[in-house]
Amino acid sequence: MGSKIISLLVVGVLTAYYVYTPLPDNIEEPWKVTGLFMAANTINALAHFGELLGISHYLKTLNFFVSLLDVPARSDENVTVTETTFNNVPVRVYIPNRKSEALRRAIFYIHGGGYCLGSFANLNYDTLSRQTVNRLDAVVISTNYRLSPQYHFPSQFEDIYNSLKWFLRPDVLKKYGVDPERIGVSGDSAGGNSAAAISQQLLDDPDVKIKLKIQSLIYPSLQFLDMDLPSTRENGHFPALTKSLLVRFWSEYFTTDRSLEKAMFFNQHVPVESSYLFKFVNWSSLLPEKFKKGHTYNSPTYGTSELSKKYPGFLDVRAAPLLAEDNKLRSLPLTYVITCQHDVIRDEGVMYVTRLRNAGVRVTHNHIEDGFHGILSFYGLKITDRLKNQYLSWLSENL
Ligand SMILES: *[C@@H]1O[C@H](CO)[C@@H](O)[C@H](O)[C@H]1NC(C)=O
Ligand SMILES: *[C@@H]1O[C@H](CO)[C@@H](O)[C@H](O)[C@H]1NC(C)=O
């Protein structure tokens, strides 16, 4: 009996140790955040365990848990919600019920989830879409796209771009009562990656006459070249997006072959022929002092060209918008970037701000000192409400 209790205690302590993460001092509501992180860590551990036992792909298990919070398309007193397809891509459309003589502005929203998880139907995204409609009296299009591990780049990019192009057709804008001069794209995390990539792609597309008024990038991921940034070093173990999850997401975006993941984790995936690209992600020259403090820039270590020959996507600007040339960046619209201090991909957003400003693009950079990755998708946290409020105010004033 005694030994059973002791084993139970040991297992309990080990489990608590595994799922518990000490928090930085400036995190607001630390107990609530700790609880949420423990839940996230537990689900993560279950998903790893399931994969180890050969029961289910790690990311499929995670997506199963994420989808438990899906809600159907349901209209309410203020918003009419429908689902349809744009160029065969499923979208959820949110239209204000209030009558309007004037054309409305519109947001084309792309959800996050590392290109492996999530949907417009997740409660957090559905709620954000409704809040955007109510606050801005705008039309919101929230798009889905095919996910990894089943599909790989460029499927996600193509779905999102095809969906946007359909929306930007004059007859479609007319149908939804949208002002063609007041359209913006917005997305968080992987969705921020797509929002940046499609904004760049539109600049060179002869089929589309419409110009975006704004792009909004919420803690975006923007490159896969250098996996050893100051933010990767500082926040590599910070929930819910750790460096190992980040690398798993990004390698799965290109392939299920785990050799890319291994090489990426140790920052040895880029071949020497591509060394010229490092100037676009050189944090030593692109980060303000405050973010570089205490870190030494290591010159890149190069790998063989085998991986980039098989999976050229990770060097493709449609996957890594930070690799765009300055003359491309120059023509981008007014930009809003949110970055969080305790975020493994913080410095990608910060470097993009520097590069856009150097190219002459007007940028509002909202850096959240007590923020961490994914705060927009959490529930019941004060910081989530505060950030949403800042984001919607910016949209309201600038779109
Ligand atoms: C509809 O809008 C009104 C006025 O802004 C607000 O008080 C109400 O909570 C909204 N209803 C829903 C379901 O969001
Ligand atoms: C990065 O920038 C630093 C100076 O800020 C420079 O010394 C270094 O050569 C650059 N490295 C690359 C790979 O561009």
XYZ file of C-alpha atoms and ligand atoms in Angstrom:
427
model
C 0.000 0.000 0.000
C 2.755 2.388 1.100
C 4.782 1.755 -2.039
C 1.699 2.398 -4.182
C 1.180 5.794 -2.563
C 4.832 6.623 -3.033
C 4.747 5.625 -6.722
C 1.613 7.702 -7.160
C 3.322 10.674 -5.516
C 6.389 10.285 -7.717
C 4.258 10.077 -10.881
C 2.223 13.080 -9.695
C 5.310 15.185 -9.031
C 6.905 14.198 -12.334
C 3.710 15.003 -14.232
C 3.363 18.365 -12.495
C 7.010 19.108 -13.237
C 6.513 18.194 -16.869
C 3.396 20.279 -17.444
C 4.316 23.222 -15.193
C 6.249 26.150 -16.638
C 7.661 28.968 -14.490
C 6.481 32.339 -15.825
C 8.348 35.625 -16.321
C 7.570 38.243 -13.641
C 5.638 40.587 -15.892
C 2.880 38.110 -16.866
C -0.519 39.318 -15.735
C -2.947 36.873 -14.021
C -0.140 34.291 -13.532
C -2.357 31.595 -12.016
C -4.837 31.642 -14.854
C -2.022 31.582 -17.405
C -0.323 28.717 -15.551
C -3.583 26.752 -15.656
C -3.978 27.317 -19.392
C -0.366 26.331 -20.054
C -0.725 23.177 -17.953
C -3.751 22.207 -20.032
C -1.811 22.914 -23.247
C 1.227 20.949 -22.015
C -0.956 18.003 -21.003
C -2.595 17.845 -24.449
C 0.841 18.148 -26.038
C 2.151 15.265 -23.912
C -0.861 13.108 -24.844
C -0.309 13.840 -28.536
C 3.374 12.902 -28.274
C 2.490 9.742 -26.382
C -0.096 8.793 -29.022
C 2.498 9.181 -31.735
C 5.108 7.224 -29.812
C 2.672 4.330 -29.475
C 1.816 4.572 -33.167
C -1.844 5.410 -32.439
C -2.115 8.756 -34.213
C 0.011 11.415 -35.904
C 1.050 13.998 -33.316
C -0.463 16.942 -35.207
C -3.692 15.115 -35.984
C -4.210 14.541 -32.242
C -3.509 18.218 -31.519
C -5.961 19.265 -34.209
C -8.583 16.927 -32.760
C -8.346 18.794 -29.431
C -8.376 22.182 -31.166
C -11.490 21.248 -33.145
C -13.434 20.392 -29.975
C -14.060 24.137 -29.715
C -15.548 24.480 -33.214
C -18.899 26.235 -33.519
C -21.363 26.109 -36.425
C -22.126 29.106 -38.674
C -24.904 30.735 -36.652
C -26.347 34.181 -37.296
C -27.170 36.454 -34.360
C -29.071 39.711 -33.922
C -26.186 41.760 -35.418
C -24.431 39.484 -37.880
C -25.539 37.149 -40.671
C -23.144 34.225 -40.898
C -23.000 31.881 -43.895
C -20.564 29.392 -45.371
C -19.733 29.104 -49.040
C -16.709 28.451 -51.257
C -14.484 30.937 -53.094
C -12.677 29.174 -55.945
C -13.512 25.854 -54.231
C -11.995 27.007 -50.934
C -14.385 26.986 -47.938
C -14.986 30.393 -46.365
C -17.215 31.740 -43.611
C -18.819 35.085 -44.462
C -19.914 37.580 -41.785
C -22.201 40.432 -42.881
C -23.583 43.144 -40.583
C -27.382 43.078 -40.270
C -27.600 46.842 -39.931
C -28.795 48.476 -43.169
C -26.215 50.610 -44.920
C -26.499 52.916 -47.920
C -22.724 53.171 -48.262
C -20.376 50.398 -49.328
C -18.599 48.692 -46.450
C -14.965 47.989 -45.694
C -13.847 44.376 -45.498
C -11.326 42.169 -43.720
C -10.074 38.949 -45.269
C -8.945 36.886 -42.265
C -6.550 33.907 -42.194
C -6.476 31.753 -39.057
C -3.283 30.502 -37.406
C -2.237 27.012 -36.271
C 1.122 26.358 -37.938
C -0.612 25.284 -41.191
C -1.482 22.053 -39.360
C -4.261 23.082 -36.961
C -7.393 25.177 -36.791
C -10.298 26.432 -38.840
C -12.531 29.466 -39.203
C -14.985 27.498 -37.091
C -12.819 27.563 -33.925
C -14.729 29.484 -31.280
C -11.913 32.029 -30.881
C -11.811 32.877 -34.598
C -15.581 32.898 -34.951
C -15.813 35.265 -31.976
C -13.095 37.550 -33.355
C -14.892 37.729 -36.714
C -18.152 38.780 -35.018
C -16.323 41.344 -32.887
C -14.690 42.742 -36.032
C -18.083 43.084 -37.750
C -19.647 44.770 -34.720
C -16.794 47.146 -34.080
C -16.081 48.180 -37.697
C -19.447 47.633 -39.393
C -17.329 45.690 -41.878
C -17.747 42.517 -43.909
C -15.454 39.728 -42.702
C -14.362 36.799 -44.853
C -12.677 34.091 -42.803
C -10.984 31.525 -45.025
C -10.000 27.915 -44.511
C -7.228 26.086 -46.354
C -5.963 22.535 -46.607
C -3.780 21.526 -43.657
C -0.578 19.579 -43.111
C 0.368 16.775 -42.551
C -2.106 15.718 -45.270
C -1.200 18.576 -47.623
C 2.015 20.499 -48.019
C 3.194 23.844 -49.339
C 2.135 25.367 -51.692
C -1.415 23.950 -51.115
C -2.059 26.243 -48.140
C -0.714 29.294 -49.919
C -2.640 28.520 -53.104
C -5.940 27.942 -51.300
C -5.633 31.231 -49.454
C -4.554 33.165 -52.528
C -7.279 31.646 -54.715
C -9.868 32.418 -52.083
C -8.686 36.053 -51.836
C -8.647 36.450 -55.620
C -12.231 35.244 -55.848
C -13.282 37.700 -53.164
C -11.553 40.573 -55.006
C -13.588 40.029 -58.192
C -15.706 43.136 -58.818
C -18.952 41.123 -59.022
C -18.247 39.402 -55.692
C -17.419 42.675 -53.928
C -20.619 44.159 -55.330
C -22.666 41.221 -54.105
C -21.384 41.743 -50.539
C -21.591 45.546 -50.704
C -17.822 46.023 -50.218
C -15.889 49.215 -51.010
C -12.970 48.100 -53.254
C -10.774 50.833 -51.782
C -11.154 49.693 -48.190
C -10.097 46.053 -48.101
C -7.488 44.640 -45.738
C -5.951 41.263 -45.014
C -5.211 40.059 -41.519
C -3.979 36.881 -39.877
C -2.273 35.544 -36.779
C 0.823 33.328 -36.552
C 0.820 31.126 -39.689
C -2.113 33.262 -40.861
C 0.153 36.309 -40.470
C 2.697 34.536 -42.642
C 0.015 34.093 -45.314
C -1.296 37.640 -44.962
C 2.232 38.939 -45.641
C 2.803 36.482 -48.497
C -0.462 37.178 -50.340
C 0.007 40.949 -49.932
C 3.343 40.576 -51.720
C 1.922 38.249 -54.364
C -0.920 40.641 -55.225
C 1.566 43.374 -56.148
C 2.688 41.411 -59.228
C -0.600 39.835 -60.223
C -1.831 41.210 -63.560
C -5.300 39.671 -63.006
C -6.117 41.747 -59.924
C -6.742 45.456 -60.249
C -7.652 46.059 -56.620
C -5.034 47.251 -54.144
C -5.163 46.345 -50.467
C -5.552 49.273 -48.095
C -3.839 47.594 -45.143
C -2.183 44.377 -44.032
C -2.289 43.297 -40.399
C 0.178 40.706 -39.116
C -0.455 39.340 -35.641
C 2.646 37.664 -34.149
C 3.492 36.400 -37.629
C 5.981 33.770 -38.654
C 7.952 35.079 -41.636
C 11.001 32.924 -42.312
C 12.562 29.467 -41.825
C 16.140 30.302 -42.677
C 17.563 31.152 -39.267
C 16.178 29.116 -36.385
C 18.613 30.681 -33.898
C 17.284 34.197 -33.288
C 17.486 35.886 -29.882
C 13.752 35.150 -29.448
C 14.312 31.464 -30.302
C 17.035 31.322 -27.658
C 15.007 33.175 -25.031
C 11.603 31.581 -25.595
C 12.414 28.182 -27.064
C 10.715 26.463 -24.116
C 7.858 28.912 -23.620
C 4.366 27.399 -24.009
C 2.333 26.928 -26.026
C 4.658 27.469 -29.031
C 8.042 25.939 -28.158
C 10.928 25.752 -30.584
C 10.371 22.028 -31.062
C 6.683 22.566 -31.925
C 7.603 25.456 -34.222
C 10.132 23.334 -36.077
C 7.671 20.448 -36.291
C 5.009 22.768 -37.770
C 7.352 24.259 -40.329
C 8.949 21.043 -41.433
C 5.477 19.480 -41.789
C 4.480 22.436 -43.945
C 7.003 21.167 -46.515
C 7.217 17.438 -45.890
C 6.454 14.594 -43.469
C 10.065 13.474 -43.867
C 11.466 14.100 -40.389
C 15.012 14.733 -41.635
C 14.070 18.323 -42.499
C 12.803 18.824 -38.941
C 16.078 17.582 -37.470
C 18.204 19.768 -39.736
C 16.002 22.817 -39.045
C 16.190 22.330 -35.298
C 19.986 22.479 -35.425
C 19.905 25.272 -38.008
C 21.731 23.217 -40.619
C 19.104 23.011 -43.348
C 20.189 25.874 -45.648
C 22.698 25.029 -48.397
C 25.706 27.278 -48.940
C 24.384 28.259 -52.415
C 21.586 30.104 -50.623
C 23.881 32.005 -48.276
C 22.994 35.313 -50.007
C 19.500 35.021 -48.470
C 20.835 35.437 -44.938
C 21.133 39.187 -45.387
C 17.317 39.355 -45.365
C 17.105 37.699 -41.943
C 20.319 38.991 -40.393
C 19.160 39.839 -36.890
C 22.502 41.401 -36.094
C 21.679 44.261 -38.458
C 17.843 44.142 -38.450
C 16.948 44.019 -34.749
C 16.944 47.100 -32.498
C 19.492 46.939 -29.637
C 16.817 46.128 -27.081
C 16.139 42.725 -28.685
C 19.788 41.878 -29.378
C 20.960 42.572 -25.855
C 23.158 39.800 -24.458
C 23.186 37.729 -27.654
C 26.066 36.998 -30.014
C 25.383 36.610 -33.717
C 26.653 33.278 -35.006
C 27.317 33.089 -38.691
C 25.068 30.487 -40.312
C 26.111 26.857 -40.477
C 25.337 25.394 -43.877
C 23.959 21.988 -44.729
C 24.032 20.003 -47.939
C 21.752 20.970 -50.804
C 19.868 17.668 -50.569
C 17.027 19.013 -48.432
C 16.501 22.237 -50.367
C 16.479 20.286 -53.636
C 13.768 17.990 -52.328
C 11.812 20.678 -50.468
C 12.568 24.021 -52.125
C 9.542 25.522 -50.359
C 11.445 26.640 -47.281
C 13.469 29.043 -49.423
C 10.396 30.247 -51.354
C 9.281 33.811 -50.700
C 5.629 32.656 -50.743
C 6.459 30.677 -47.597
C 9.002 33.091 -46.149
C 7.941 36.678 -46.955
C 10.946 38.060 -45.070
C 13.058 36.883 -48.023
C 11.504 39.430 -50.401
C 13.739 42.033 -52.055
C 13.463 45.651 -50.880
C 12.022 46.847 -54.189
C 9.131 44.409 -53.690
C 8.498 45.524 -50.111
C 8.381 49.178 -51.161
C 4.925 48.873 -52.726
C 3.220 47.177 -49.764
C 0.265 48.891 -48.080
C 0.070 50.446 -44.621
C 1.019 47.686 -42.179
C 0.154 46.781 -38.595
C 2.446 44.314 -36.805
C 1.844 42.851 -33.355
C 4.789 41.138 -31.660
C 4.990 39.631 -28.163
C 8.043 39.697 -25.915
C 7.728 36.069 -24.764
C 7.314 34.571 -28.221
C 9.749 32.256 -29.991
C 9.025 34.003 -33.350
C 9.006 37.554 -31.942
C 12.114 38.622 -33.851
C 10.706 37.627 -37.251
C 7.971 40.234 -36.851
C 10.437 42.795 -35.483
C 12.829 42.255 -38.415
C 9.978 42.633 -40.910
C 9.069 45.959 -39.277
C 12.681 47.125 -39.796
C 12.788 45.922 -43.396
C 9.420 47.488 -44.278
C 10.376 50.814 -42.697
C 13.752 50.771 -44.486
C 11.827 50.276 -47.723
C 9.611 53.276 -46.928
C 6.399 51.437 -45.932
C 4.342 53.007 -43.161
C 4.184 50.571 -40.231
C 2.496 50.632 -36.836
C 4.398 48.261 -34.561
C 2.539 47.188 -31.433
C 5.004 45.301 -29.219
C 3.365 43.678 -26.186
C 5.901 43.542 -23.349
C 3.889 41.080 -21.264
C 2.546 39.139 -24.260
C 3.172 35.579 -25.431
C 2.360 33.651 -28.584
C -1.324 32.945 -29.187
C -2.814 35.463 -26.708
C -5.524 36.419 -29.158
C -6.842 32.853 -28.988
C -6.972 32.447 -25.206
C -10.129 32.837 -23.145
C -10.852 34.896 -20.103
C -7.501 36.687 -19.946
C -7.363 40.452 -19.522
C -4.441 40.652 -21.943
C -6.537 38.992 -24.657
C -9.295 41.591 -24.323
C -6.773 44.420 -24.230
C -4.983 43.200 -27.359
C -8.233 42.668 -29.272
C -9.268 46.158 -28.347
C -5.996 47.645 -29.638
C -6.170 45.605 -32.839
C -9.787 46.535 -33.587
C -9.122 50.222 -32.787
C -6.235 50.260 -35.238
C -8.372 48.625 -37.931
C -11.218 50.985 -37.221
C -8.971 54.043 -37.661
C -6.928 52.849 -40.614
C -9.092 50.680 -42.831
C -25.399 43.297 -30.862
O -25.038 44.685 -30.795
C -25.450 45.337 -29.608
C -25.116 46.805 -29.758
O -23.783 47.014 -30.112
C -24.751 44.684 -28.412
O -25.150 45.307 -27.211
C -25.107 43.199 -28.392
O -24.385 42.569 -27.346
C -24.756 42.550 -29.714
N -25.210 41.158 -29.728
C -24.385 40.130 -29.879
C -24.991 38.771 -29.883
O -23.165 40.263 -30.013
C 25.105 40.214 -40.494
O 25.303 41.562 -40.085
C 26.568 41.809 -39.461
C 26.642 43.285 -39.074
O 25.517 43.759 -38.465
C 27.689 41.459 -40.381
O 28.927 41.610 -39.703
C 27.548 40.006 -40.864
O 28.528 39.742 -41.845
C 26.169 39.791 -41.477
N 26.046 38.390 -41.808
C 25.372 37.952 -42.876
C 25.338 36.476 -43.091
O 24.757 38.697 -43.646
